[in-house]
Short mmCIF file of C-alpha atoms in Angstrom, two decimals:
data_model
loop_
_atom_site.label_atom_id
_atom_site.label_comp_id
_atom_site.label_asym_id
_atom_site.label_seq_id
_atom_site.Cartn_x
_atom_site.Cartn_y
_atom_site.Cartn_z
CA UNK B 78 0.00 0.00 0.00
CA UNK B 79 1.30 3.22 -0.91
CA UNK B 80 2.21 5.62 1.57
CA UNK B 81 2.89 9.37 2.10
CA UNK B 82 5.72 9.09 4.66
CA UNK B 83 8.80 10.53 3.62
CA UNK B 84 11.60 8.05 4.26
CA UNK B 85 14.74 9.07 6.13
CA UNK B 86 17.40 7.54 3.78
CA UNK B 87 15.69 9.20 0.55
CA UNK B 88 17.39 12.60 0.80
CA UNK B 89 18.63 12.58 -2.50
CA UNK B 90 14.97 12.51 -3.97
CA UNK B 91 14.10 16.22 -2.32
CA UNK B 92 14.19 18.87 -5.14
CA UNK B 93 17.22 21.25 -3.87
CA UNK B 94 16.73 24.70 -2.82
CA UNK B 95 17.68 27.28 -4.69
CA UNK B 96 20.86 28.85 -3.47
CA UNK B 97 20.41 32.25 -2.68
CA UNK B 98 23.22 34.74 -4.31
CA UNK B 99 25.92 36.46 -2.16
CA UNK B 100 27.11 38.72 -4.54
CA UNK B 101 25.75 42.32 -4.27
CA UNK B 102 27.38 43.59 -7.87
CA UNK B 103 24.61 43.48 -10.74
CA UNK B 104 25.04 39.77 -12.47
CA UNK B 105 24.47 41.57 -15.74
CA UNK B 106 26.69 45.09 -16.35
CA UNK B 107 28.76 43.81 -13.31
CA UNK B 108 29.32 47.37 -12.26
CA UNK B 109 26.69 48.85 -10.75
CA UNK B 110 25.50 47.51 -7.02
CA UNK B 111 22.20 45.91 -7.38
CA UNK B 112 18.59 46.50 -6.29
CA UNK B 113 16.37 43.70 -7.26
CA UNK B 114 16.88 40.17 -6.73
CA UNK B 115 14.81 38.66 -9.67
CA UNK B 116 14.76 35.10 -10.01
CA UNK B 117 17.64 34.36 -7.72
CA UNK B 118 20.24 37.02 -9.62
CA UNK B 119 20.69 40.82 -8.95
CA UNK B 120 20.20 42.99 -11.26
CA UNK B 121 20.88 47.26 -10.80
CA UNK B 122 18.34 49.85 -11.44
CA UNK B 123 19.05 50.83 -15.33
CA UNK B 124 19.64 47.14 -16.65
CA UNK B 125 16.16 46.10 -14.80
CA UNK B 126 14.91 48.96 -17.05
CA UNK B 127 16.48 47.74 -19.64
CA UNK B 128 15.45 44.27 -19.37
CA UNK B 129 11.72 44.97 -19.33
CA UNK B 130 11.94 47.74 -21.97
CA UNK B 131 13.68 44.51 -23.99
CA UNK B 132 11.18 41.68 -23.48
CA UNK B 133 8.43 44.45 -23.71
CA UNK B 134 9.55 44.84 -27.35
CA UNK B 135 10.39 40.64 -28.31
CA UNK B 136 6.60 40.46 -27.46
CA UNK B 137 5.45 43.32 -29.62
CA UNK B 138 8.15 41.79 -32.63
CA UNK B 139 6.69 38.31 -32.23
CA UNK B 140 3.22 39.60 -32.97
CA UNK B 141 3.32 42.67 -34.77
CA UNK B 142 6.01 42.26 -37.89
CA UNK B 143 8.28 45.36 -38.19
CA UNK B 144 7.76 45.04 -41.82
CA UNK B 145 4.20 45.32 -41.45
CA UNK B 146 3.79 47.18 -38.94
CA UNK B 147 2.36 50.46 -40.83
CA UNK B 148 -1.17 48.71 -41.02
CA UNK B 149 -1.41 47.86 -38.09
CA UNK B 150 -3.90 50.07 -35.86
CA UNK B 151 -3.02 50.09 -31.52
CA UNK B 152 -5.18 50.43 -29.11
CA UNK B 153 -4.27 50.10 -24.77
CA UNK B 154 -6.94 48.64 -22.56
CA UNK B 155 -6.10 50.93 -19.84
CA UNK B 156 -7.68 50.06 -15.89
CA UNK B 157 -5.43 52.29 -13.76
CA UNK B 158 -4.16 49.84 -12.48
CA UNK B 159 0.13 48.09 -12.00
CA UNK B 160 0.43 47.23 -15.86
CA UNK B 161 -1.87 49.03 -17.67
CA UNK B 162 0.11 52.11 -15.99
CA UNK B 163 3.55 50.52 -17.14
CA UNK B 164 1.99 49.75 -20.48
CA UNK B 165 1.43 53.31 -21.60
CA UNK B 166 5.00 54.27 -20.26
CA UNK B 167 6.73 51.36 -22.25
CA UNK B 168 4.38 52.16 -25.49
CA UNK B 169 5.11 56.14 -25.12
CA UNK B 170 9.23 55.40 -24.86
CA UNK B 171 9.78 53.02 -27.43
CA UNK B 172 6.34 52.57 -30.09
CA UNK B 173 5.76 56.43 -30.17
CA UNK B 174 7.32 58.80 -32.66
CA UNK B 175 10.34 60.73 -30.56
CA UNK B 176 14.20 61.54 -31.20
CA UNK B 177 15.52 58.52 -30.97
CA UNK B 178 14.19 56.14 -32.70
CA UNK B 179 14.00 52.63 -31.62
CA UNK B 180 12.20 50.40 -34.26
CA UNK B 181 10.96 50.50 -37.75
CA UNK B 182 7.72 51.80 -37.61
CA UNK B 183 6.74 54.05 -34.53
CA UNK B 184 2.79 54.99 -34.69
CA UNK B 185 1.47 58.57 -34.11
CA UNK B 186 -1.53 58.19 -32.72
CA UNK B 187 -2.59 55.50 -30.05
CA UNK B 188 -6.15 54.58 -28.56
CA UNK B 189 -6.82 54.40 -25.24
CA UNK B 190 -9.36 52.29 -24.11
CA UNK B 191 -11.05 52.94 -20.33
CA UNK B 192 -14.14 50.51 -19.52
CA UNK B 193 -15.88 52.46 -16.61
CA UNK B 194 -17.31 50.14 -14.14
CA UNK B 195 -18.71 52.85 -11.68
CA UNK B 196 -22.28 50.98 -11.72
CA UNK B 197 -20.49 47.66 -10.46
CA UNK B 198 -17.66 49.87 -7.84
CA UNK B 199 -17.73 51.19 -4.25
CA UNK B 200 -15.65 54.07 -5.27
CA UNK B 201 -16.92 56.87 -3.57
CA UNK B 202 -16.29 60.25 -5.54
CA UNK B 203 -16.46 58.05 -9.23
CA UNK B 204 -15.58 62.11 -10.52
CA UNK B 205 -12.38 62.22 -9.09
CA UNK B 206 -11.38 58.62 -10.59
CA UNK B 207 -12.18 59.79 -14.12
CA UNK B 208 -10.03 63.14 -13.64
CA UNK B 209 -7.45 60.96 -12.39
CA UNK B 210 -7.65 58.81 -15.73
CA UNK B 211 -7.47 61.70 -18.15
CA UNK B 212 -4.81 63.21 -16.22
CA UNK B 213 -2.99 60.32 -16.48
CA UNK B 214 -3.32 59.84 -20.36
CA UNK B 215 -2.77 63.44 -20.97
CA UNK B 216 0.64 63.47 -19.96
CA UNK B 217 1.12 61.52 -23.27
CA UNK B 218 0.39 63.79 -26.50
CA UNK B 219 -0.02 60.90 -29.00
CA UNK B 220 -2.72 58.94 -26.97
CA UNK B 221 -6.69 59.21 -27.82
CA UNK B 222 -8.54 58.04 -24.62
CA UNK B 223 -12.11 56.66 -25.43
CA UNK B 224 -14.63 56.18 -22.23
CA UNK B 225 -16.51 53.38 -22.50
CA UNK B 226 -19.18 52.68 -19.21
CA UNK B 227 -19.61 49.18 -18.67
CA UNK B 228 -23.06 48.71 -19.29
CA UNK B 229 -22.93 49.38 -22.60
CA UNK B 230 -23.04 45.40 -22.89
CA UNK B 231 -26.36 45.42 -22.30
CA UNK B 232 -27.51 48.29 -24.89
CA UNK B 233 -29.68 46.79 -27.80
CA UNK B 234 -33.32 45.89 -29.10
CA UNK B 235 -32.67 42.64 -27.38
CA UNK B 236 -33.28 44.27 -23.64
CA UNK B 237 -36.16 45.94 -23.08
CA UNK B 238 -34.61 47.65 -19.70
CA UNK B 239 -31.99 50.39 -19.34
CA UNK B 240 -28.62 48.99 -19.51
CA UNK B 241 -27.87 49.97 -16.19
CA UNK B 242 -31.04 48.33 -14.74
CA UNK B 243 -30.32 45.44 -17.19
CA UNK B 244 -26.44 44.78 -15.92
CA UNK B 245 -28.04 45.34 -12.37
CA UNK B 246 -30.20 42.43 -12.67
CA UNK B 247 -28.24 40.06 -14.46
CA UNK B 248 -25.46 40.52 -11.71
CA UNK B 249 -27.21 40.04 -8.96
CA UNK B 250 -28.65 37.31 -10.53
CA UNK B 251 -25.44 35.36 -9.70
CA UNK B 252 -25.01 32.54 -7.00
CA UNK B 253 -21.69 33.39 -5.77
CA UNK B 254 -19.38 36.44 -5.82
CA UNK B 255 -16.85 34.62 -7.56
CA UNK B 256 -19.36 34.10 -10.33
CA UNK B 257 -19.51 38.26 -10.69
CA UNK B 258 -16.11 38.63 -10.43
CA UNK B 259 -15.54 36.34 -13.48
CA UNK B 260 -18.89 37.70 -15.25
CA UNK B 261 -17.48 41.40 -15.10
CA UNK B 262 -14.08 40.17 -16.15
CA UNK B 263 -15.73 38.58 -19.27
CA UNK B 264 -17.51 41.82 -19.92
CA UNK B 265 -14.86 43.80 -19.43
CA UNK B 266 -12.73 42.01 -22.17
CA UNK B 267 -15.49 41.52 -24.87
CA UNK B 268 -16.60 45.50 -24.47
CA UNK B 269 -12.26 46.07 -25.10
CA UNK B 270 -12.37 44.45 -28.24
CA UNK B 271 -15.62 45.81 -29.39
CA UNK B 272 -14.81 49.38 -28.56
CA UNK B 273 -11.48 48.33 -30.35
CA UNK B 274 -13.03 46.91 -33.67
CA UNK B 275 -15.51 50.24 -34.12
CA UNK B 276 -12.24 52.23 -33.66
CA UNK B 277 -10.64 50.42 -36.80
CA UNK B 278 -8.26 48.69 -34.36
CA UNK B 279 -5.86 45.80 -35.11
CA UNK B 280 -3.95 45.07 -32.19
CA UNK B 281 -5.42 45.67 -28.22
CA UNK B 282 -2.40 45.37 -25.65
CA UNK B 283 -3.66 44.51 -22.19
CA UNK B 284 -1.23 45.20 -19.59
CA UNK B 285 -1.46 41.47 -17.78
CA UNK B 286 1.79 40.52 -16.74
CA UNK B 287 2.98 37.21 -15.46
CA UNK B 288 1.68 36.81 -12.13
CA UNK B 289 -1.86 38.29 -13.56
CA UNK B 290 -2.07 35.52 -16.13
CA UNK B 291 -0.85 33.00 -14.09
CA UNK B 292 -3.79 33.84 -11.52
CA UNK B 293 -6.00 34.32 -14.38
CA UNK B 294 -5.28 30.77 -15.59
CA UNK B 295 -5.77 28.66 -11.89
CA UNK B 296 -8.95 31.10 -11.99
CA UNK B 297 -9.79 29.52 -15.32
CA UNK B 298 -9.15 26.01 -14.40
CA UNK B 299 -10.69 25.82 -11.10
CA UNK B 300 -14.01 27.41 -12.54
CA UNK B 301 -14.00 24.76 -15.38
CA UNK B 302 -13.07 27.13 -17.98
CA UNK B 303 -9.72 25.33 -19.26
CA UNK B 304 -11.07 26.01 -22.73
CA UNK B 305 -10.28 29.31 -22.68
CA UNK B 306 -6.68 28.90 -21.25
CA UNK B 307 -5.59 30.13 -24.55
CA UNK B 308 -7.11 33.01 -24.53
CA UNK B 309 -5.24 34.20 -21.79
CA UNK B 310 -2.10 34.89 -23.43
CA UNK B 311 -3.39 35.61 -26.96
CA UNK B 312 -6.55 35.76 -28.64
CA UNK B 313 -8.23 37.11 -31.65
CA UNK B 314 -11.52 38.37 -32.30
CA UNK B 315 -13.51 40.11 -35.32
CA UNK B 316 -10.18 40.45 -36.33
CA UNK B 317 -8.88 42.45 -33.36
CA UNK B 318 -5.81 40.41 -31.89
CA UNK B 319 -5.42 41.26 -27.99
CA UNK B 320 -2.04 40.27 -26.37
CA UNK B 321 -0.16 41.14 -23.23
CA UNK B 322 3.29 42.40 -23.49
CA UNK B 323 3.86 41.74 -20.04
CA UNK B 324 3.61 38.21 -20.05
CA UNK B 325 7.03 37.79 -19.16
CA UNK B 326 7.77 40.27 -16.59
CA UNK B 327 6.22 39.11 -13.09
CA UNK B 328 4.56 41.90 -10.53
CA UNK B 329 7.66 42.18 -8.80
CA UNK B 330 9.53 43.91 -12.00
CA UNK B 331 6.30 45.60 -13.04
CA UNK B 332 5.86 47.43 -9.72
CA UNK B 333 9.63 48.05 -9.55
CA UNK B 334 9.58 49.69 -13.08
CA UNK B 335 6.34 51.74 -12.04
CA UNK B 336 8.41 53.35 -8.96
CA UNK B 337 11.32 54.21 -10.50
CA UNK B 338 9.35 56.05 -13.49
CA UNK B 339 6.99 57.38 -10.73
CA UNK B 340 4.05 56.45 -12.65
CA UNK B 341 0.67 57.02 -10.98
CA UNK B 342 -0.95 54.15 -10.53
CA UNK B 343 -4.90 54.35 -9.47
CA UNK B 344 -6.43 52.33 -7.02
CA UNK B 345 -8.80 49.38 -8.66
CA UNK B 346 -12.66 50.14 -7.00
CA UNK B 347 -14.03 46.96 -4.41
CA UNK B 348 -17.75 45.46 -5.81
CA UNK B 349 -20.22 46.72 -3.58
CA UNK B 350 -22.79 44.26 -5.29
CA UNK B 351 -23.82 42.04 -2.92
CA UNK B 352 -24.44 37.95 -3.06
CA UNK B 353 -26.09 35.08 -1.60
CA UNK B 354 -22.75 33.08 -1.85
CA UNK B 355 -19.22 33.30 -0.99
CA UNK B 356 -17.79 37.04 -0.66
CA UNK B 357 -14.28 35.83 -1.64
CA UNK B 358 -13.42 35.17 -5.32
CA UNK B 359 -11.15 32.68 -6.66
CA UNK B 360 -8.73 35.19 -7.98
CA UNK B 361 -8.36 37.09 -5.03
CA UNK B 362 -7.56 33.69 -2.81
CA UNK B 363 -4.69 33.14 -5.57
CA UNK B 364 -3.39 36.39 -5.17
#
């Protein structure tokens, strides 16, 4: 019979641990002393920069061909939030027109894509949120920012109530909280790529990074959505292909990044919508 017990003469079979560096010189310019231990090496201030600014680009190369990259149309799904912040900085410094070019094809004018979820948030003064978000995108000249309220999913001869009312209803029409979580989330994404495809858009970066996908994915699979696992790093639809730059880059680079830029980064609202089941969702207990 098989057995759990972990015998005493089997310490060969243990995975090792990793072995923590000593060295306090960055592992990569090996001048400068280093400030962020990422993945077990050190790494200084400017090449951390320069690492993220690098894999930022690899992604945009592997789906975007420099060669082709005059027809294509960008838009940013922008939330306020960790990435989306570092997404407009990255997009700004190296896919924007400026003196030093970096790439092929740079692209003068950018769309900026807000869903506002004020009917769904607990955010007190919803005013000072949106002055916050145009403040934000108005420090960069070449980006268009497009408002887009949430339940405008719900607009249509198909409903015969308001689309508020309507996205009220259906919401609270949910079992659990993680089923609203997931719901909005859904919303949210579809009413990205819509907005995108009315704007003539042909490429939506979402500014996921590692740690957000990987959540998103153990979200996926323990809600018996594994179907849709591939949708979390790439997907296309109506011909609009959303990716996520960031897909390499965990939290702990992202929010590094954000502070040394000093990039504002805006608090995400709580749900105030409340339900009959658990008040916990999945992806906050993998957070």
């Amino acid at each position: 019979m098989a057995s759990c017990d972990i015998n005493a003469n089997a310490s060969e079979e243990r995975m090792p641990k990793r072995r923590k560096t000593s060295t306090k010189t960055c592992i990569k310019c090996k001048q400068d002393n280093g400030c962020l231990v990422l993945r077990g090496l050190v790494y200084c201030r400017k090449c951390t920069q320069a690492l993220v600014t690098q894999k930022f680009k690899r992604v945009i190369d592997e789906v975007i061909d420099p060669h082709e990259a005059s027809d294509a149309v960008l838009a940013i799904g922008y939330s306020g939030g960790l990435g989306s912040s570092l997404i407009l900085h990255l997009v700004a410094q190296s896919l924007c027109p400026s003196t030093r070019r970096t790439r092929r094809h740079t692209w003068d004018r950018i769309h900026v894509v807000y869903i506002d979820q004020d009917v769904v948030s607990g955010y007190i003064d919803h005013k000072v949120e949106l002055k916050e978000i145009e403040s934000v995108v108005a420090k960069y000249p070449h980006f268009h920012l497009t408002k887009v309220p949430l339940e405008k999913c719900f607009e249509g001869d198909l409903y015969s109530d308001p689309p508020r009312e309507s996205l009220l209803s259906y919401l609270g029409g949910l079992p659990t909280r993680s089923a609203i979580n997931e719901s909005i989330q859904i919303m949210t994404r579809r009413l990205l790529e819509r907005t995108a495809k009315s704007l003539g858009v042909s490429h939506l970066l979402l500014g996921r990074s590692l740690s957000s996908v990987s959540i998103a994915l153990l979200s996926s699979i323990c809600s018996g959505r594994g179907s849709t696992i591939g949708e979390e790093r790439q997907s296309s639809q109506e011909g609009v292909v959303s990716l996520n730059p960031l897909r390499e880059l965990g939290s702990k680079e992202c929010a590094a990044c954000v502070w040394w830029y000093s990039l504002n980064v805006i608090s995400s609202p709580i749900l105030h919508l409340e339900s009959g089941g658990s008040t916990t969702g999945i992806s906050r207990l993998t957070r």
